[in-house]
mmCIF file of C-alpha atoms in Angstrom:
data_model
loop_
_atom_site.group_PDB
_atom_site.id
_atom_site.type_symbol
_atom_site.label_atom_id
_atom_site.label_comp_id
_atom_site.label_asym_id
_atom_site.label_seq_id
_atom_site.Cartn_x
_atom_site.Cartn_y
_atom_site.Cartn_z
ATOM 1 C CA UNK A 1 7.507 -14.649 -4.931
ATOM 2 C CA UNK A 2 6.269 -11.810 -7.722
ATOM 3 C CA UNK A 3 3.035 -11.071 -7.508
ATOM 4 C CA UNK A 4 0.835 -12.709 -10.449
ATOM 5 C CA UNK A 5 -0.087 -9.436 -13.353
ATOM 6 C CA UNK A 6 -2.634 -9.706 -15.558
ATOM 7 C CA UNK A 7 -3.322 -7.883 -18.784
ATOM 8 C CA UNK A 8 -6.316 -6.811 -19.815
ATOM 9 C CA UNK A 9 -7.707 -4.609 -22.160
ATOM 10 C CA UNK A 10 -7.012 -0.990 -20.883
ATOM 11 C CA UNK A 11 -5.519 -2.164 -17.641
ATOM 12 C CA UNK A 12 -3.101 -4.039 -15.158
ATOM 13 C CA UNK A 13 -4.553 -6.223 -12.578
ATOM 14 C CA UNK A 14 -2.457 -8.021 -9.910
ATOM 15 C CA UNK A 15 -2.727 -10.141 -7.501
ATOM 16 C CA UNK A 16 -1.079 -10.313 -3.803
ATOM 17 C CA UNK A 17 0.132 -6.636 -4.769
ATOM 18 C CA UNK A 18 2.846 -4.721 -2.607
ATOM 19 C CA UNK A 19 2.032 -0.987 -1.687
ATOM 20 C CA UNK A 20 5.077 0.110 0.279
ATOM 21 C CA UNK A 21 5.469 2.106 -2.910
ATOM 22 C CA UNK A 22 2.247 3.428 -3.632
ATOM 23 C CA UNK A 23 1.652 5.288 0.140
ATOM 24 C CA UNK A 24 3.636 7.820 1.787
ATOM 25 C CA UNK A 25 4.327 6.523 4.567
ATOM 26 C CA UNK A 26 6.073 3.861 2.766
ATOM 27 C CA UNK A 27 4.107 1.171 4.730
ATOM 28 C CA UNK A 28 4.897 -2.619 3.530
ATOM 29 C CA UNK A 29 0.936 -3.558 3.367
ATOM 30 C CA UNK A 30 -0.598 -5.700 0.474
ATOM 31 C CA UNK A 31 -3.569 -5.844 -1.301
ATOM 32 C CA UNK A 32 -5.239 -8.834 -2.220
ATOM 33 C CA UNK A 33 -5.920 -7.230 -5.693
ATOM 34 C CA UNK A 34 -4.529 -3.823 -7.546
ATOM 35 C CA UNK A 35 -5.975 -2.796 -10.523
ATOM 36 C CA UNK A 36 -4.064 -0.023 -12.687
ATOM 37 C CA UNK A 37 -6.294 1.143 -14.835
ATOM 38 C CA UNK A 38 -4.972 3.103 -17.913
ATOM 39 C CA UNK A 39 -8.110 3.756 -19.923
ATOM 40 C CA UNK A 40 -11.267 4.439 -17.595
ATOM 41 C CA UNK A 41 -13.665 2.596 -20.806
ATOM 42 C CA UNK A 42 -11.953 -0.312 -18.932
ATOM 43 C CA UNK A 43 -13.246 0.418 -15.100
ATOM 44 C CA UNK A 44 -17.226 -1.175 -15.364
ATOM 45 C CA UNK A 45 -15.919 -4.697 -16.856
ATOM 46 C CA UNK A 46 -13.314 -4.574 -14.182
ATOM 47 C CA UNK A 47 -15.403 -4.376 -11.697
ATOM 48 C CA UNK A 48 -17.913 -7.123 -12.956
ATOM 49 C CA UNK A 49 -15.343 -9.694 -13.186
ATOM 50 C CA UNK A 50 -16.585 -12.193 -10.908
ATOM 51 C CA UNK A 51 -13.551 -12.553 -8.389
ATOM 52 C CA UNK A 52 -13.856 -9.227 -7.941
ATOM 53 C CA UNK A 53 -17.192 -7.842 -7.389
ATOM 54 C CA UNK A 54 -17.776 -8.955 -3.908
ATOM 55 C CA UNK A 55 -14.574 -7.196 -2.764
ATOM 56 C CA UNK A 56 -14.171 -4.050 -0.651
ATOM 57 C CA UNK A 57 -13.229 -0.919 -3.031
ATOM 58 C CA UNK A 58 -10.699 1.557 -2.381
ATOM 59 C CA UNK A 59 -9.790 4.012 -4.680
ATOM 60 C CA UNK A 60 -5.671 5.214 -4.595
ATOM 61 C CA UNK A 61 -3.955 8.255 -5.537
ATOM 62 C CA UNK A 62 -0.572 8.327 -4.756
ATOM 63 C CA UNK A 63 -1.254 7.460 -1.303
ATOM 64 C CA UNK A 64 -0.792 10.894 0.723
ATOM 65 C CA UNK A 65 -2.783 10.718 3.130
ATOM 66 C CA UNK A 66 -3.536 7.236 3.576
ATOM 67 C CA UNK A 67 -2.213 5.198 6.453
ATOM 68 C CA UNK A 68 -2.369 1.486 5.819
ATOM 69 C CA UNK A 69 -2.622 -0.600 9.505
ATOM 70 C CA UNK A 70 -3.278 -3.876 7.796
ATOM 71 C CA UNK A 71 -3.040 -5.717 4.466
ATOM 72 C CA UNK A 72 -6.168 -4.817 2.347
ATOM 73 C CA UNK A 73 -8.490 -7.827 1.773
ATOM 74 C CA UNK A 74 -10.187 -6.431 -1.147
ATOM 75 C CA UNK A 75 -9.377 -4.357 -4.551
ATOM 76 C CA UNK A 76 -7.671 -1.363 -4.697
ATOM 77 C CA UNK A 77 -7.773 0.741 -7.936
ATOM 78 C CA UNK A 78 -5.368 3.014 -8.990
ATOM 79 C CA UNK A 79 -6.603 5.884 -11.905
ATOM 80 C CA UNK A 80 -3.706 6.409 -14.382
ATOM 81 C CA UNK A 81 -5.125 8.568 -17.010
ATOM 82 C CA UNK A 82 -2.861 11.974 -16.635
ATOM 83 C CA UNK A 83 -3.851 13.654 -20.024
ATOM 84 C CA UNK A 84 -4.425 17.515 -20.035
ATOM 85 C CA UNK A 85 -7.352 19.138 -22.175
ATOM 86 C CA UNK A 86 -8.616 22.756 -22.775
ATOM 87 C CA UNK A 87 -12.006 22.539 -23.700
ATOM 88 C CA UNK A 88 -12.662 26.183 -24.378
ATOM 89 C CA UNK A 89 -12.616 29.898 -22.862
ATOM 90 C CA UNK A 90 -15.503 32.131 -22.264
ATOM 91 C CA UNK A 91 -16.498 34.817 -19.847
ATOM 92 C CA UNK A 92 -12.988 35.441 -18.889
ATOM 93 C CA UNK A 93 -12.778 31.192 -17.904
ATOM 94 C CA UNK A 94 -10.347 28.870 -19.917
ATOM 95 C CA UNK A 95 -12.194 25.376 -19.045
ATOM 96 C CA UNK A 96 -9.963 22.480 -18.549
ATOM 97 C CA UNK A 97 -10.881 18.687 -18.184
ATOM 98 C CA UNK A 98 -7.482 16.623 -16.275
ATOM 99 C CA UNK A 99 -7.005 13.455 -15.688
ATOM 100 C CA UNK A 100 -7.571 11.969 -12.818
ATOM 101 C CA UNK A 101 -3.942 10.100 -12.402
ATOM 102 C CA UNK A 102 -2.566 13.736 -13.138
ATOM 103 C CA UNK A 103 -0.344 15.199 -10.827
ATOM 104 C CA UNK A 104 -1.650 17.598 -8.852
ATOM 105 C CA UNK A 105 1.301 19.495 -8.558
ATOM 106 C CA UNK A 106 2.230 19.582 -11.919
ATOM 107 C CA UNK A 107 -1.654 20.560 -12.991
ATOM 108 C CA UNK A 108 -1.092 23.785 -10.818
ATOM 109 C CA UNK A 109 2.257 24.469 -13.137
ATOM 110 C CA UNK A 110 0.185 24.088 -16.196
ATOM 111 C CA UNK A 111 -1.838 26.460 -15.152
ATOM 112 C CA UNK A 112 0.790 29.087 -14.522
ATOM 113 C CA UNK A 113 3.054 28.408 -17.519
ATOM 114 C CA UNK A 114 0.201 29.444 -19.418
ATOM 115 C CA UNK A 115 -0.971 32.285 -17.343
ATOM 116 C CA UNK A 116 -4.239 31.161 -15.601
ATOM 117 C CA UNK A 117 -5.136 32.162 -12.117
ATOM 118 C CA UNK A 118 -6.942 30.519 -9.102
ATOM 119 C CA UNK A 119 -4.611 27.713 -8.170
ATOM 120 C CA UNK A 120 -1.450 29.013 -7.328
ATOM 121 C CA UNK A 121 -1.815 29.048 -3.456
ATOM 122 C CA UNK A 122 -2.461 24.957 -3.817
ATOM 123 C CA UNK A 123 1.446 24.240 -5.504
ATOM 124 C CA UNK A 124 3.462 21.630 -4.032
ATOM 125 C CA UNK A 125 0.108 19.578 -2.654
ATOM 126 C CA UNK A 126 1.328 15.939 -2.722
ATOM 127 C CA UNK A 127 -1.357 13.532 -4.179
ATOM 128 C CA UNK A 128 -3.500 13.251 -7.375
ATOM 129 C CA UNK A 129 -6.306 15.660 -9.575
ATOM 130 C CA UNK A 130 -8.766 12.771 -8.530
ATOM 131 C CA UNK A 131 -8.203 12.856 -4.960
ATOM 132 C CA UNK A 132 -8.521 16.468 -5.188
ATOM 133 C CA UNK A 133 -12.056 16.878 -4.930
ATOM 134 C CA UNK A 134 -12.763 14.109 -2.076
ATOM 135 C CA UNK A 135 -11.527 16.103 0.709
ATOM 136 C CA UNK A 136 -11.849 19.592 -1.025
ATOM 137 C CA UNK A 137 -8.008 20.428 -0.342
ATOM 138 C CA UNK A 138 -7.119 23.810 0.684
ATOM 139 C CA UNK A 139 -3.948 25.944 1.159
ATOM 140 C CA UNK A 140 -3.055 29.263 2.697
ATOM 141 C CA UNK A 141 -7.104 30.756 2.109
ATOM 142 C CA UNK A 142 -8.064 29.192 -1.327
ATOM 143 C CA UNK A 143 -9.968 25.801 -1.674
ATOM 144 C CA UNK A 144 -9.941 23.956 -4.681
ATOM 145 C CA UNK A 145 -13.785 23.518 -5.100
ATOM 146 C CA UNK A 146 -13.820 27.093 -6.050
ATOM 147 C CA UNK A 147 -12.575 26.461 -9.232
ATOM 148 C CA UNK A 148 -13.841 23.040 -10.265
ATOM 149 C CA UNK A 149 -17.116 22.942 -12.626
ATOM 150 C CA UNK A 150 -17.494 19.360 -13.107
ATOM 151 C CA UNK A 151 -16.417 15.604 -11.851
ATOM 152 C CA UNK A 152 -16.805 12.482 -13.896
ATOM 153 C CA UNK A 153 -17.014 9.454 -11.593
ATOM 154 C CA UNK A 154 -18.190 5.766 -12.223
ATOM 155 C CA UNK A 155 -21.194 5.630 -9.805
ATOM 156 C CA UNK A 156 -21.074 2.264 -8.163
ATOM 157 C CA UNK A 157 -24.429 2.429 -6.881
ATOM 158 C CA UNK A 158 -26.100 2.632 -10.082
ATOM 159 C CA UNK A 159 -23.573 0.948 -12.546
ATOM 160 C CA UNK A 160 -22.933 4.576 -14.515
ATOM 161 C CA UNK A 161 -20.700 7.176 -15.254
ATOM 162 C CA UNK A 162 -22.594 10.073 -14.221
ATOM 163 C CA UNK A 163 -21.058 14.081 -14.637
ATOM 164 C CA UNK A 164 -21.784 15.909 -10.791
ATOM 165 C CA UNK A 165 -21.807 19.489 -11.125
ATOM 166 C CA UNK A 166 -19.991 21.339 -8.279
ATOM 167 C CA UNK A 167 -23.080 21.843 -6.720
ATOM 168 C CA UNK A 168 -23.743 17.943 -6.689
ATOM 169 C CA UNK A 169 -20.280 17.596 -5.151
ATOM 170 C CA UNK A 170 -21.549 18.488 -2.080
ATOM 171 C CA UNK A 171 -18.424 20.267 -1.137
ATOM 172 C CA UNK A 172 -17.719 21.453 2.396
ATOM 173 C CA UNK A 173 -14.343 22.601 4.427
ATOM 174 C CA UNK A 174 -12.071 19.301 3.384
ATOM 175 C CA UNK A 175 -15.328 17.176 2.626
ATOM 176 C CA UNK A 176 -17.463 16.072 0.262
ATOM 177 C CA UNK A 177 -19.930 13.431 -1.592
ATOM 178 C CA UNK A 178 -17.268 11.094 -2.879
ATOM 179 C CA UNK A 179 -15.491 11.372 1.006
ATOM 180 C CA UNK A 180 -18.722 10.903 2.926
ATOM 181 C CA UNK A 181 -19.101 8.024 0.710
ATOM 182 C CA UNK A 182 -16.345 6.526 -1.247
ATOM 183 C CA UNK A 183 -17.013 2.871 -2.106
ATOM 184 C CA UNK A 184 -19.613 4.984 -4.206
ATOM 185 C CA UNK A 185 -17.387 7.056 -6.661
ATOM 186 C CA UNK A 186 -14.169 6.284 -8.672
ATOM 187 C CA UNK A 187 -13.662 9.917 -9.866
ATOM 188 C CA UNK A 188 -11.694 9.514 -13.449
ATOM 189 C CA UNK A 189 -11.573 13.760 -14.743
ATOM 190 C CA UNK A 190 -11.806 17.033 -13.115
ATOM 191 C CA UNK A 191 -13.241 19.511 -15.356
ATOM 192 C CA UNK A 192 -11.801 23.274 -13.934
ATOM 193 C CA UNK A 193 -13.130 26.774 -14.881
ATOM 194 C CA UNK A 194 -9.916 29.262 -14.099
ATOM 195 C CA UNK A 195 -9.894 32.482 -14.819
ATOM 196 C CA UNK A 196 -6.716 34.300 -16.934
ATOM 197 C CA UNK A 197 -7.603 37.123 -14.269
ATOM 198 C CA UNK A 198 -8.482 37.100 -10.661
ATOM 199 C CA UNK A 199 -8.209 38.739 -6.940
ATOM 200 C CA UNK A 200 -4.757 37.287 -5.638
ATOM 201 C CA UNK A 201 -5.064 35.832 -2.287
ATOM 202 C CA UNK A 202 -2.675 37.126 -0.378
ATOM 203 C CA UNK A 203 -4.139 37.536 3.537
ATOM 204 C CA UNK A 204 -3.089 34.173 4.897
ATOM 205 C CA UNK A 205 -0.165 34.423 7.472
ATOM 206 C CA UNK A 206 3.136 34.042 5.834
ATOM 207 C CA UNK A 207 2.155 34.962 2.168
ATOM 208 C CA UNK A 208 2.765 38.798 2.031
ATOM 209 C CA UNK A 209 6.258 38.234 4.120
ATOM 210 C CA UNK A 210 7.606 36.072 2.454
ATOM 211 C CA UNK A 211 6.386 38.045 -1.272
ATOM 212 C CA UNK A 212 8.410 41.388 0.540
ATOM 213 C CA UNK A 213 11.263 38.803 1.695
ATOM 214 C CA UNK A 214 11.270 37.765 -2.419
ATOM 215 C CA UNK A 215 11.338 41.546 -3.330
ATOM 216 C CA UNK A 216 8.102 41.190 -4.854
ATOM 217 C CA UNK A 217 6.262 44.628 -4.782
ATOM 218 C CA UNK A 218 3.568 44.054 -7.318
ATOM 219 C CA UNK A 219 3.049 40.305 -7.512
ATOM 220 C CA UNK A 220 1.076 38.131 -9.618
ATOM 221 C CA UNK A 221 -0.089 34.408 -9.582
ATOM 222 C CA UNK A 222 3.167 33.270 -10.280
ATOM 223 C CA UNK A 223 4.891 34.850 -7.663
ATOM 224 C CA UNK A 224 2.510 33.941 -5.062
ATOM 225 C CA UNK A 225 3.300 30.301 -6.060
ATOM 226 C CA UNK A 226 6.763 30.944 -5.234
ATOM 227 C CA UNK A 227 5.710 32.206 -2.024
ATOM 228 C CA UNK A 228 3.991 29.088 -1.058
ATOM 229 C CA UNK A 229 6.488 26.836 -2.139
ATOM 230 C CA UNK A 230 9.128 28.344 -0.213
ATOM 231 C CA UNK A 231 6.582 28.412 2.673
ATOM 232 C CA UNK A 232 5.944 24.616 2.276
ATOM 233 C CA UNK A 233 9.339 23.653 1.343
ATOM 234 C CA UNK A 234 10.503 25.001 5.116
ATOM 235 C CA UNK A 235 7.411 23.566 7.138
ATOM 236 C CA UNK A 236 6.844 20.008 5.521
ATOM 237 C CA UNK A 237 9.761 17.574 4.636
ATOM 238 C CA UNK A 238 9.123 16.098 0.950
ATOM 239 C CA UNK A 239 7.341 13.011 1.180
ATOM 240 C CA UNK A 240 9.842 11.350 -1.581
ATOM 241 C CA UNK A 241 12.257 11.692 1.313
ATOM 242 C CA UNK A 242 11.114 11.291 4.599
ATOM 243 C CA UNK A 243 8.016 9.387 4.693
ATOM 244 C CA UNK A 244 4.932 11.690 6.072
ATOM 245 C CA UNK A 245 1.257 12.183 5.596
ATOM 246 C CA UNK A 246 1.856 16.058 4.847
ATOM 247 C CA UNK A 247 -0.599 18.974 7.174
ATOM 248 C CA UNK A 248 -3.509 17.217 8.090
ATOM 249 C CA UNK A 249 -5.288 18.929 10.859
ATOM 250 C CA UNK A 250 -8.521 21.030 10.206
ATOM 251 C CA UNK A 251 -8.879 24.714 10.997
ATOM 252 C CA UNK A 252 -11.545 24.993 13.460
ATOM 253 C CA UNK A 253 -14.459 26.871 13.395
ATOM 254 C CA UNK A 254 -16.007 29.293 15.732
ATOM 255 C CA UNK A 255 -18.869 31.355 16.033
ATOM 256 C CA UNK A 256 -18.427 35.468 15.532
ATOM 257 C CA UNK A 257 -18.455 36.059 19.597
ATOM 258 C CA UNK A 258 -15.830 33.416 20.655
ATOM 259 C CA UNK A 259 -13.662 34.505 17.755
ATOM 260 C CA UNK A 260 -14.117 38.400 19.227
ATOM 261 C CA UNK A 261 -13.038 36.882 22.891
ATOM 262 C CA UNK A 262 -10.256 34.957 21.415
ATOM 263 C CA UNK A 263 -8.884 38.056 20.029
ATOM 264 C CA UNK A 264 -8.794 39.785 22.964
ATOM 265 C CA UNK A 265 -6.560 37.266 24.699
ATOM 266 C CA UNK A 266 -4.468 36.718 21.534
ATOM 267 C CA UNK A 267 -4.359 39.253 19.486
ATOM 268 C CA UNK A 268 -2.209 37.575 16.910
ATOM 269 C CA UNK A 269 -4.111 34.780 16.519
ATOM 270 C CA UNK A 270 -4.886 34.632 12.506
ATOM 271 C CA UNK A 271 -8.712 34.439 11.957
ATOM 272 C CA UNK A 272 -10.804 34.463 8.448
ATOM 273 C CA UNK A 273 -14.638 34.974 7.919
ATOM 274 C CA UNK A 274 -16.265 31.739 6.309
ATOM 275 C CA UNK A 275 -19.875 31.431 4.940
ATOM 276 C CA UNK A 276 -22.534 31.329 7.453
ATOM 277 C CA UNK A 277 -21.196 33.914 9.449
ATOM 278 C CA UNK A 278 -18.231 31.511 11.455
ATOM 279 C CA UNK A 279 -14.812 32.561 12.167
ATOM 280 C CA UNK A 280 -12.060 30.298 10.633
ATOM 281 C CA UNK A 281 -8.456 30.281 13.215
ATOM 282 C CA UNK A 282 -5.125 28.771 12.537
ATOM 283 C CA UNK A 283 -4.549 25.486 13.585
ATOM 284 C CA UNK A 284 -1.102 25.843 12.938
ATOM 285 C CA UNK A 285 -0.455 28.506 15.511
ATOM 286 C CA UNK A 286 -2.984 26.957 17.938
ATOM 287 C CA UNK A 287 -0.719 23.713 17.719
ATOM 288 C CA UNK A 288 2.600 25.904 18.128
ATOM 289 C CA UNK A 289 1.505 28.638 20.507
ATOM 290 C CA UNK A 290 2.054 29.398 24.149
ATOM 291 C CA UNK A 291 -1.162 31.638 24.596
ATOM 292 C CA UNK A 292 -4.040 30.951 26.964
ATOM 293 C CA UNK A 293 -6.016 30.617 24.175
ATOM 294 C CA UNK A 294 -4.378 27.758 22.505
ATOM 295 C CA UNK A 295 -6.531 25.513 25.175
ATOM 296 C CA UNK A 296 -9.993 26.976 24.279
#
């Protein structure tokens, strides 16, 4: 039987609503109630409606890293607003507000069709510009809470849209405010600040071979894209394909003197500095390696 739709002003809302489409992992759970919201003016009546109120809240992307083990018993909203905006430019920083039902894939080619730095190293990440900020993502050394200035998000607990600086974002490696709580927020825009000029990062394992492998002597933001969408495009089936939840182990962190002992048994083993004076390693090659330290 089709599951019942309802139209209202600036949104979709249905009932008994499949989501083998809208996750990954194409599994065939339900949801008791989706609501595809269009316009974001639409969100706060939404979620007064008295058959919904009451409900548990989850907010969807495109479902990349969720793994459904049950049908959902409450609402599940769904963000659709993908529009593009350059506010302005000043002190070197074109500022940006997105969407957040945007792509986040195609927001990182925006950028680079028009020549602005800072994302390139995040291309092919599956997913949405509003899930974006909830886990912080991060690919090969850059994370995107470097470049973001502002979220909007509906603030559940008080009944507002509020604007959290990045400093109110709490961000962390892969966490922050809107993941350590998320019935809270319903994030609808990203604002970014990205510069038309900036250091290229080019030190995490893979980057700089494959850039030589490309013939690339000299390269710029562009061409490091290329880099790590070759790099991704070998690791990581397409999700549109074969069903998976993409990379999804953390990095782990260790303090200056085990990272110096590590080294000594593993000399390859790839390590970065992080703030507070901790030693970032490679899960990757931890997962994949045969070396005595791969079981510290």
């Amino acid at each position: 039987m089709p599951s019942a739709r309802l139209e209202l002003p600036g949104c979709t809302l249905i009932e008994d609503a499949p989501l083998v489409a809208r996750n990954t992992l194409r599994v065939a759970a339900r949801s008791a109630w989706l609501a595809e919201v269009h316009d974001a003016a639409a969100l706060p009546d939404l979620l007064a409606r008295p058959a919904l109120r009451a409900l548990p809240l989850l907010t969807l992307g495109d479902g990349s890293n969720v793994l459904f083990t049950a049908d959902w018993p409450g609402l599940i909203v769904q963000l659709r607003d993908a529009g593009i905006a350059q506010l302005g430019e000043g002190d070197g920083r074109v500022h940006v507000r997105v969407g957040a039902g945007a792509s986040w894939d195609a927001w990182v080619r925006w950028t680079l069709a028009r020549d602005l730095a800072g994302l390139e190293n995040l291309i092919l990440i599956p997913g949405t510009v509003g899930a974006a900020p909830i886990q912080n993502i991060g690919a090969y050394g850059v994370e995107v809470a470097t470049f973001i200035e502002q979220v909007e998000a509906w603030d559940h607990r008080v009944g507002a849209w509020v604007e959290l600086s990045a400093a109110a974002c709490g961000f962390g490696y892969r966490d922050s405010c809107f993941k350590r709580d998320p019935e809270r927020w319903i994030i609808r825009a990203v604002r970014f600040a990205l510069p038309r000029q900036a250091p290229l990062c080019l030190d995490y394992a893979g980057i700089r071979e494959e850039l030589a492998a490309m013939g690339v002597a000299d390269p710029r933001a562009v061409h490091v894209a290329e880099a790590v969408l070759r790099l991704r495009t070998r690791k990581l089936p397409d999700p549109a394909q074969i069903g998976n939840a993409g990379s999804f182990f953390k990095n782990p962190e260790v303090d200056a003197t085990q990272a110096a002992a590590l080294r000594v048994r593993c000399p390859n083993l790839p390590q970065w500095s992080v703030p507070g004076g901790r030693i970032k390693l490679a899960a990757a090659w931890l997962i994949g390696s045969t070396c005595s330290c791969s079981t510290f």
